[in-house]
CSV table of C-alpha atoms and ligand atoms in Angstrom, one decimal:
chain,number,residue,atom,x,y,z
A,1,UNK,CA,-5.2,-18.1,0.3
A,2,UNK,CA,-4.4,-14.6,1.6
A,3,UNK,CA,-7.4,-13.3,3.6
A,4,UNK,CA,-5.8,-10.3,5.4
A,5,UNK,CA,-4.3,-7.0,4.2
A,6,UNK,CA,-2.5,-4.3,6.1
A,7,UNK,CA,-2.7,-0.7,4.9
A,8,UNK,CA,-0.3,1.6,6.7
A,9,UNK,CA,-1.8,5.1,6.8
A,10,UNK,CA,-0.2,6.5,10.0
A,11,UNK,CA,2.2,8.9,8.4
A,12,UNK,CA,2.0,12.7,9.0
A,13,UNK,CA,1.3,13.4,5.3
A,14,UNK,CA,3.6,16.4,5.4
A,15,UNK,CA,3.5,16.7,1.6
A,16,UNK,CA,-0.2,17.5,2.0
A,17,UNK,CA,0.4,20.1,4.6
A,18,UNK,CA,-1.6,21.9,6.1
A,19,UNK,CA,-4.7,19.9,4.9
A,20,UNK,CA,-3.1,16.7,6.3
A,21,UNK,CA,-3.1,18.2,9.8
A,22,UNK,CA,-6.9,17.8,10.1
A,23,UNK,CA,-7.8,15.5,7.2
A,24,UNK,CA,-6.1,12.1,7.4
A,25,UNK,CA,-4.6,11.2,4.0
A,26,UNK,CA,-6.9,8.2,3.6
A,27,UNK,CA,-9.9,10.6,3.7
A,28,UNK,CA,-8.7,12.8,0.8
A,29,UNK,CA,-11.8,13.0,-1.4
A,30,UNK,CA,-12.2,12.0,-5.1
A,31,UNK,CA,-15.1,12.5,-7.4
A,32,UNK,CA,-15.4,9.6,-9.9
A,33,UNK,CA,-16.5,10.2,-13.5
A,34,UNK,CA,-20.1,9.1,-12.6
A,35,UNK,CA,-20.2,11.8,-9.9
A,36,UNK,CA,-19.8,9.5,-6.9
A,37,UNK,CA,-17.9,11.1,-4.0
A,38,UNK,CA,-15.4,8.7,-2.5
A,39,UNK,CA,-12.1,8.7,-0.6
A,40,UNK,CA,-8.7,7.1,-0.8
A,41,UNK,CA,-9.6,4.8,2.0
A,42,UNK,CA,-12.7,3.5,0.2
A,43,UNK,CA,-11.0,3.1,-3.1
A,44,UNK,CA,-8.2,1.1,-1.6
A,45,UNK,CA,-10.4,-1.0,0.7
A,46,UNK,CA,-12.9,-1.8,-2.1
A,47,UNK,CA,-10.2,-2.9,-4.4
A,48,UNK,CA,-8.7,-5.2,-1.7
A,49,UNK,CA,-12.1,-6.7,-1.0
A,50,UNK,CA,-12.7,-7.3,-4.7
A,51,UNK,CA,-9.4,-9.2,-4.7
A,52,UNK,CA,-10.7,-11.6,-2.1
A,53,UNK,CA,-9.3,-10.0,1.0
A,54,UNK,CA,-11.7,-10.5,3.9
A,55,UNK,CA,-10.2,-8.3,6.7
A,56,UNK,CA,-8.2,-5.1,6.4
A,57,UNK,CA,-6.0,-3.7,9.1
A,58,UNK,CA,-5.6,0.0,8.7
A,59,UNK,CA,-2.6,1.3,10.6
A,60,UNK,CA,-3.3,4.9,11.8
A,61,UNK,CA,-2.0,7.4,14.3
A,62,UNK,CA,-3.8,7.6,17.6
A,63,UNK,CA,-4.8,11.2,16.7
A,64,UNK,CA,-6.4,10.2,13.4
A,65,UNK,CA,-8.2,7.1,14.6
A,66,UNK,CA,-11.3,8.9,15.8
A,67,UNK,CA,-11.5,10.9,12.6
A,68,UNK,CA,-11.6,7.6,10.5
A,69,UNK,CA,-14.1,6.1,13.0
A,70,UNK,CA,-16.4,9.1,12.8
A,71,UNK,CA,-16.2,9.0,9.0
A,72,UNK,CA,-17.3,5.4,8.9
A,73,UNK,CA,-20.0,6.1,11.4
A,74,UNK,CA,-21.6,8.2,8.7
A,75,UNK,CA,-22.9,10.9,11.0
A,76,UNK,CA,-24.7,8.5,13.3
A,77,UNK,CA,-27.9,9.8,14.9
A,78,UNK,CA,-27.1,13.4,14.1
A,79,UNK,CA,-27.6,12.7,10.4
A,80,UNK,CA,-30.5,10.2,10.8
A,81,UNK,CA,-33.3,12.8,10.0
A,82,UNK,CA,-31.4,13.9,6.9
A,83,UNK,CA,-30.8,10.3,5.8
A,84,UNK,CA,-34.5,9.5,6.3
A,85,UNK,CA,-35.4,12.2,3.8
A,86,UNK,CA,-32.7,11.3,1.2
A,87,UNK,CA,-32.5,7.6,0.2
A,88,UNK,CA,-29.2,8.3,-1.6
A,89,UNK,CA,-27.6,9.3,1.8
A,90,UNK,CA,-29.1,6.2,3.4
A,91,UNK,CA,-27.6,4.0,0.7
A,92,UNK,CA,-24.1,5.5,1.2
A,93,UNK,CA,-24.5,5.2,5.0
A,94,UNK,CA,-25.3,1.5,4.6
A,95,UNK,CA,-22.3,0.9,2.3
A,96,UNK,CA,-20.0,2.6,4.9
A,97,UNK,CA,-21.4,0.3,7.6
A,98,UNK,CA,-20.7,-2.7,5.4
A,99,UNK,CA,-17.2,-1.5,4.7
A,100,UNK,CA,-16.7,-0.9,8.5
A,101,UNK,CA,-17.3,-4.6,9.1
A,102,UNK,CA,-14.1,-5.4,7.1
A,103,UNK,CA,-11.9,-2.8,8.7
A,104,UNK,CA,-9.8,-3.0,11.8
A,105,UNK,CA,-8.0,0.1,13.0
A,106,UNK,CA,-4.6,-0.4,14.5
A,107,UNK,CA,-2.6,2.4,16.2
A,108,UNK,CA,1.0,3.1,15.5
A,109,UNK,CA,1.9,5.1,18.6
A,110,UNK,CA,5.2,6.5,17.2
A,111,UNK,CA,6.1,7.0,13.6
A,112,UNK,CA,9.2,4.8,13.4
A,113,UNK,CA,8.9,3.7,9.8
A,114,UNK,CA,7.0,1.4,7.5
A,115,UNK,CA,8.5,-1.8,9.0
A,116,UNK,CA,7.3,-0.7,12.4
A,117,UNK,CA,3.8,0.2,11.1
A,118,UNK,CA,3.4,-3.3,9.7
A,119,UNK,CA,4.8,-4.9,13.0
A,120,UNK,CA,2.1,-2.9,14.9
A,121,UNK,CA,-0.4,-5.0,13.0
A,122,UNK,CA,1.0,-8.4,14.1
A,123,UNK,CA,-2.0,-9.2,16.4
A,124,UNK,CA,-4.4,-8.5,13.6
A,125,UNK,CA,-2.3,-10.7,11.2
A,126,UNK,CA,-2.2,-13.5,13.7
A,127,UNK,CA,0.7,-15.2,11.9
A,128,UNK,CA,-1.2,-15.5,8.6
A,129,UNK,CA,0.2,-14.7,5.1
A,130,UNK,CA,-0.6,-11.0,4.5
A,131,UNK,CA,-0.8,-8.4,1.8
A,132,UNK,CA,0.7,-5.0,2.6
A,133,UNK,CA,-0.6,-2.1,0.6
A,134,UNK,CA,0.8,1.4,0.9
A,135,UNK,CA,-2.0,3.8,2.0
A,136,UNK,CA,-1.2,6.6,-0.4
A,137,UNK,CA,-1.6,4.7,-3.7
A,138,UNK,CA,-4.7,3.7,-5.7
A,139,UNK,CA,-4.2,0.7,-7.9
A,140,UNK,CA,-5.7,0.9,-11.4
A,141,UNK,CA,-7.8,-0.4,-13.1
A,142,UNK,CA,-10.5,-0.1,-10.5
A,143,UNK,CA,-12.3,-3.1,-12.3
A,144,UNK,CA,-11.0,-6.6,-12.8
A,145,UNK,CA,-8.3,-7.9,-12.9
A,146,UNK,CA,-6.8,-5.5,-10.4
A,147,UNK,CA,-3.1,-5.5,-9.8
A,148,UNK,CA,-3.8,-6.6,-6.2
A,149,UNK,CA,-5.5,-9.8,-7.6
A,150,UNK,CA,-2.5,-10.4,-9.8
A,151,UNK,CA,0.0,-10.2,-7.0
A,152,UNK,CA,-2.1,-12.3,-4.7
A,153,UNK,CA,-2.4,-15.0,-7.4
A,154,UNK,CA,1.3,-15.0,-7.9
A,155,UNK,CA,1.7,-15.5,-4.2
A,156,UNK,CA,-0.6,-18.5,-4.3
A,157,UNK,CA,1.6,-20.0,-7.0
A,158,UNK,CA,5.0,-19.5,-5.4
A,159,UNK,CA,4.1,-19.4,-1.6
A,160,UNK,CA,7.1,-17.0,-1.1
A,161,UNK,CA,7.2,-13.2,-0.8
A,162,UNK,CA,5.9,-11.4,-3.9
A,163,UNK,CA,6.5,-7.7,-4.4
A,164,UNK,CA,4.6,-5.6,-6.9
A,165,UNK,CA,7.0,-3.5,-9.1
A,166,UNK,CA,6.8,-0.8,-11.7
A,167,UNK,CA,9.5,0.7,-13.9
A,168,UNK,CA,11.2,4.0,-13.0
A,169,UNK,CA,13.9,5.9,-15.0
A,170,UNK,CA,17.5,6.1,-13.8
A,171,UNK,CA,17.0,9.7,-12.8
A,172,UNK,CA,14.4,8.7,-10.2
A,173,UNK,CA,16.0,5.6,-8.6
A,174,UNK,CA,17.2,7.5,-5.5
A,175,UNK,CA,13.5,8.1,-4.4
A,176,UNK,CA,12.6,4.3,-4.4
A,177,UNK,CA,13.5,0.9,-3.1
A,178,UNK,CA,15.0,-0.6,-6.3
A,179,UNK,CA,14.9,-4.4,-7.0
A,180,UNK,CA,16.9,-6.5,-9.4
A,181,UNK,CA,15.1,-9.6,-10.7
A,182,UNK,CA,15.7,-12.4,-13.2
A,183,UNK,CA,12.7,-13.4,-15.4
A,184,UNK,CA,11.2,-16.7,-14.6
A,185,UNK,CA,9.2,-19.0,-17.0
A,186,UNK,CA,6.0,-17.2,-15.9
A,187,UNK,CA,5.2,-14.0,-17.7
A,188,UNK,CA,5.7,-10.8,-15.6
A,189,UNK,CA,7.2,-12.8,-12.7
A,190,UNK,CA,10.9,-12.3,-11.8
A,191,UNK,CA,12.9,-13.9,-9.2
A,192,UNK,CA,14.4,-11.3,-6.8
A,193,UNK,CA,18.2,-11.2,-6.7
A,194,UNK,CA,18.9,-8.0,-4.9
A,195,UNK,CA,17.1,-5.0,-3.4
A,196,UNK,CA,18.4,-1.7,-2.2
A,197,UNK,CA,16.7,1.3,-0.6
A,198,UNK,CA,17.2,4.6,-2.5
A,199,UNK,CA,20.4,3.9,-4.4
A,200,UNK,CA,22.4,6.5,-6.3
A,201,UNK,CA,21.9,6.3,-10.1
A,202,UNK,CA,25.4,5.0,-10.5
A,203,UNK,CA,25.0,2.3,-7.9
A,204,UNK,CA,21.7,1.2,-9.5
A,205,UNK,CA,23.3,1.1,-13.0
A,206,UNK,CA,26.1,-1.1,-11.7
A,207,UNK,CA,24.2,-3.5,-9.4
A,208,UNK,CA,20.5,-3.2,-9.7
A,209,UNK,CA,19.6,-3.4,-13.4
A,210,UNK,CA,17.2,-6.2,-14.4
A,211,UNK,CA,18.3,-7.9,-17.6
A,212,UNK,CA,15.7,-7.4,-20.3
A,213,UNK,CA,14.6,-3.9,-19.3
A,214,UNK,CA,15.8,-0.9,-21.3
A,215,UNK,CA,19.2,0.2,-19.9
A,216,UNK,CA,17.8,3.3,-18.2
A,217,UNK,CA,14.8,1.6,-16.6
A,218,UNK,CA,14.7,-0.1,-13.2
A,219,UNK,CA,12.2,-2.0,-11.1
A,220,UNK,CA,10.9,-0.1,-8.1
A,221,UNK,CA,8.4,-1.1,-5.4
A,222,UNK,CA,4.9,-0.2,-6.5
A,223,UNK,CA,3.4,-0.3,-3.0
A,224,UNK,CA,2.0,-3.8,-2.8
A,225,UNK,CA,3.7,-6.7,-1.0
A,226,UNK,CA,2.5,-10.3,-0.4
A,227,UNK,CA,4.2,-11.9,2.6
A,228,UNK,CA,4.3,-15.5,3.9
A,229,UNK,CA,3.8,-16.2,7.6
A,230,UNK,CA,7.6,-16.0,8.1
A,231,UNK,CA,7.3,-12.2,8.0
A,232,UNK,CA,6.0,-12.1,11.5
A,233,UNK,CA,8.9,-14.0,13.1
A,234,UNK,CA,11.3,-11.8,11.1
A,235,UNK,CA,9.7,-8.6,12.3
A,236,UNK,CA,9.6,-9.8,15.9
A,237,UNK,CA,13.3,-10.5,15.6
A,238,UNK,CA,14.0,-7.0,14.2
A,239,UNK,CA,11.9,-5.5,17.0
A,240,UNK,CA,14.1,-7.1,19.7
A,241,UNK,CA,17.2,-5.4,18.2
A,242,UNK,CA,15.7,-2.1,16.9
A,243,UNK,CA,17.2,1.1,18.3
A,244,UNK,CA,15.3,4.3,17.1
A,245,UNK,CA,18.6,6.2,17.3
A,246,UNK,CA,19.8,4.0,14.4
A,247,UNK,CA,17.2,5.6,12.1
A,248,UNK,CA,14.0,4.5,10.4
A,249,UNK,CA,12.7,1.0,10.7
A,250,UNK,CA,12.1,0.2,7.0
A,251,UNK,CA,10.3,-2.8,5.5
A,252,UNK,CA,13.4,-3.4,3.4
A,253,UNK,CA,15.2,-4.8,6.4
A,254,UNK,CA,12.6,-7.5,6.8
A,255,UNK,CA,12.7,-8.2,3.0
A,256,UNK,CA,16.5,-8.6,3.2
A,257,UNK,CA,16.2,-11.0,6.0
A,258,UNK,CA,13.5,-13.0,4.4
A,259,UNK,CA,15.6,-13.3,1.2
A,260,UNK,CA,18.2,-15.2,3.2
A,261,UNK,CA,15.6,-17.7,4.2
A,262,UNK,CA,13.6,-18.2,1.0
A,263,UNK,CA,13.3,-17.0,-2.6
A,264,UNK,CA,11.3,-13.9,-3.3
A,265,UNK,CA,9.6,-12.7,-6.5
A,266,UNK,CA,8.7,-9.5,-8.3
A,267,UNK,CA,5.5,-9.1,-10.2
A,268,UNK,CA,5.1,-6.4,-12.8
A,269,UNK,CA,1.4,-6.0,-12.9
A,270,UNK,CA,-0.6,-5.0,-16.0
A,271,UNK,CA,-1.6,-1.7,-14.5
A,272,UNK,CA,-0.6,1.5,-13.1
A,273,UNK,CA,-0.9,3.3,-9.8
A,274,UNK,CA,-2.1,6.7,-8.7
A,275,UNK,CA,-0.1,8.2,-6.0
A,276,UNK,CA,-2.1,10.8,-4.0
A,277,UNK,CA,0.4,11.5,-1.2
A,278,UNK,CA,1.6,14.9,-2.6
A,279,UNK,CA,-0.1,17.9,-4.1
A,280,UNK,CA,0.9,17.4,-7.7
A,281,UNK,CA,0.2,13.7,-7.7
A,282,UNK,CA,-3.1,14.3,-5.9
A,283,UNK,CA,-4.2,16.7,-8.5
A,284,UNK,CA,-3.3,14.2,-11.2
A,285,UNK,CA,-5.1,11.3,-9.4
A,286,UNK,CA,-8.2,13.5,-8.8
A,287,UNK,CA,-8.4,14.5,-12.5
A,288,UNK,CA,-7.7,11.0,-13.7
A,289,UNK,CA,-10.5,9.5,-11.6
A,290,UNK,CA,-12.9,12.3,-12.4
A,291,UNK,CA,-12.3,11.6,-16.1
A,292,UNK,CA,-11.2,15.2,-16.8
A,293,UNK,CA,-10.2,15.8,-20.4
A,294,UNK,CA,-7.1,17.8,-19.7
A,295,UNK,CA,-5.0,15.0,-18.2
B,1,UTP,P1,5.2,8.1,3.2
B,1,UTP,O1,6.4,8.5,4.0
B,1,UTP,O2,5.3,8.1,1.8
B,1,UTP,O3,4.0,8.9,3.7
B,1,UTP,O4,4.8,6.6,3.7
B,1,UTP,P2,3.7,10.0,4.8
B,1,UTP,O5,4.7,9.9,5.9
B,1,UTP,O6,2.3,9.8,5.2
B,1,UTP,O7,3.8,11.3,4.0
B,1,UTP,P3,4.9,12.5,4.0
B,1,UTP,O8,6.1,11.8,3.4
B,1,UTP,O9,5.0,13.1,5.3
B,1,UTP,O10,4.2,13.5,3.0
B,1,UTP,C1,4.2,5.7,2.8
B,1,UTP,C2,2.9,5.1,3.5
B,1,UTP,O11,3.3,4.5,4.8
B,1,UTP,C3,2.7,5.0,5.9
B,1,UTP,C4,2.2,6.4,5.4
B,1,UTP,O12,1.0,6.8,6.1
B,1,UTP,C5,1.9,6.2,3.9
B,1,UTP,O13,0.6,5.7,3.7
B,1,UTP,N1,3.6,5.0,7.1
B,1,UTP,C6,4.8,5.5,6.9
B,1,UTP,C7,3.1,4.6,8.3
B,1,UTP,O14,1.9,4.2,8.4
B,1,UTP,N2,3.9,4.7,9.4
B,1,UTP,C8,5.2,5.1,9.3
B,1,UTP,O15,5.9,5.1,10.3
B,1,UTP,C9,5.7,5.5,8.0
């Protein structure tokens, strides 16, 4: 049973510049159709908890950590008189305190890449199987069954790495980690054959197309990963060899190494994801969650 999840949120958020300078990406606000004000952090954390995750490690920059902590403090004593007058504020305050009990902030001192962000959370994971969920996506539907539950359940069955995937057109493959799978007997579950970070469209067409998908569609990472305990030894090994001059420390490197040790699987969840890490995507996510009629 996976009890822990890691959510890397330490990136600079340059695509949300200049707001991202003072407002960490996880605190980008959303107004739901029922009028409730929430944030990316809350939507992600609540979905993980609903999927049975008990503790969540949020990887943040040292600069942003106090901002997240202050948010979850809910204004502390300064807002106490206002909360006393408004029961709705008090209710929100208590729900933030409850959420805080499930969150562990982990600092990534330098932005060396996603693989490094996950490695920074090794003490939190303590050698357990772990979900990794990218901090700039919201999984839909918000109700059951969530795609996170589906990936976690697939992991329980195979006890090997399971990566959530979605389909992208040929024209977009160079923006993603692309994975080729082979359908198993279980619906939506594919056995991973090959993965490649940001291939050219020609390379993807030749080497990374999954049989059964339309010829111009490919599987790309959707931002959720279920890892067995072997991940931690693999990351420790990469850490001993990693040289920042050689470029970004990706998670793909760990996935490639794990694939040499054990099978891995792809799960195409019955859902879609809202990216909110860039202005256009944020606008779409905001309107979608608010139930606006024009999207
Ligand atoms: P991105 O590269 O998409 O997001 O990383 P970013 O760096 O925050 O935003 P841009 O590209 O500058 O606009 C995907 C996720 O991984 C986290 C990011 O915070 C984001 O949630 N991440 C990435 C880390 O936590 N640490 C890293 O070193 C890299």
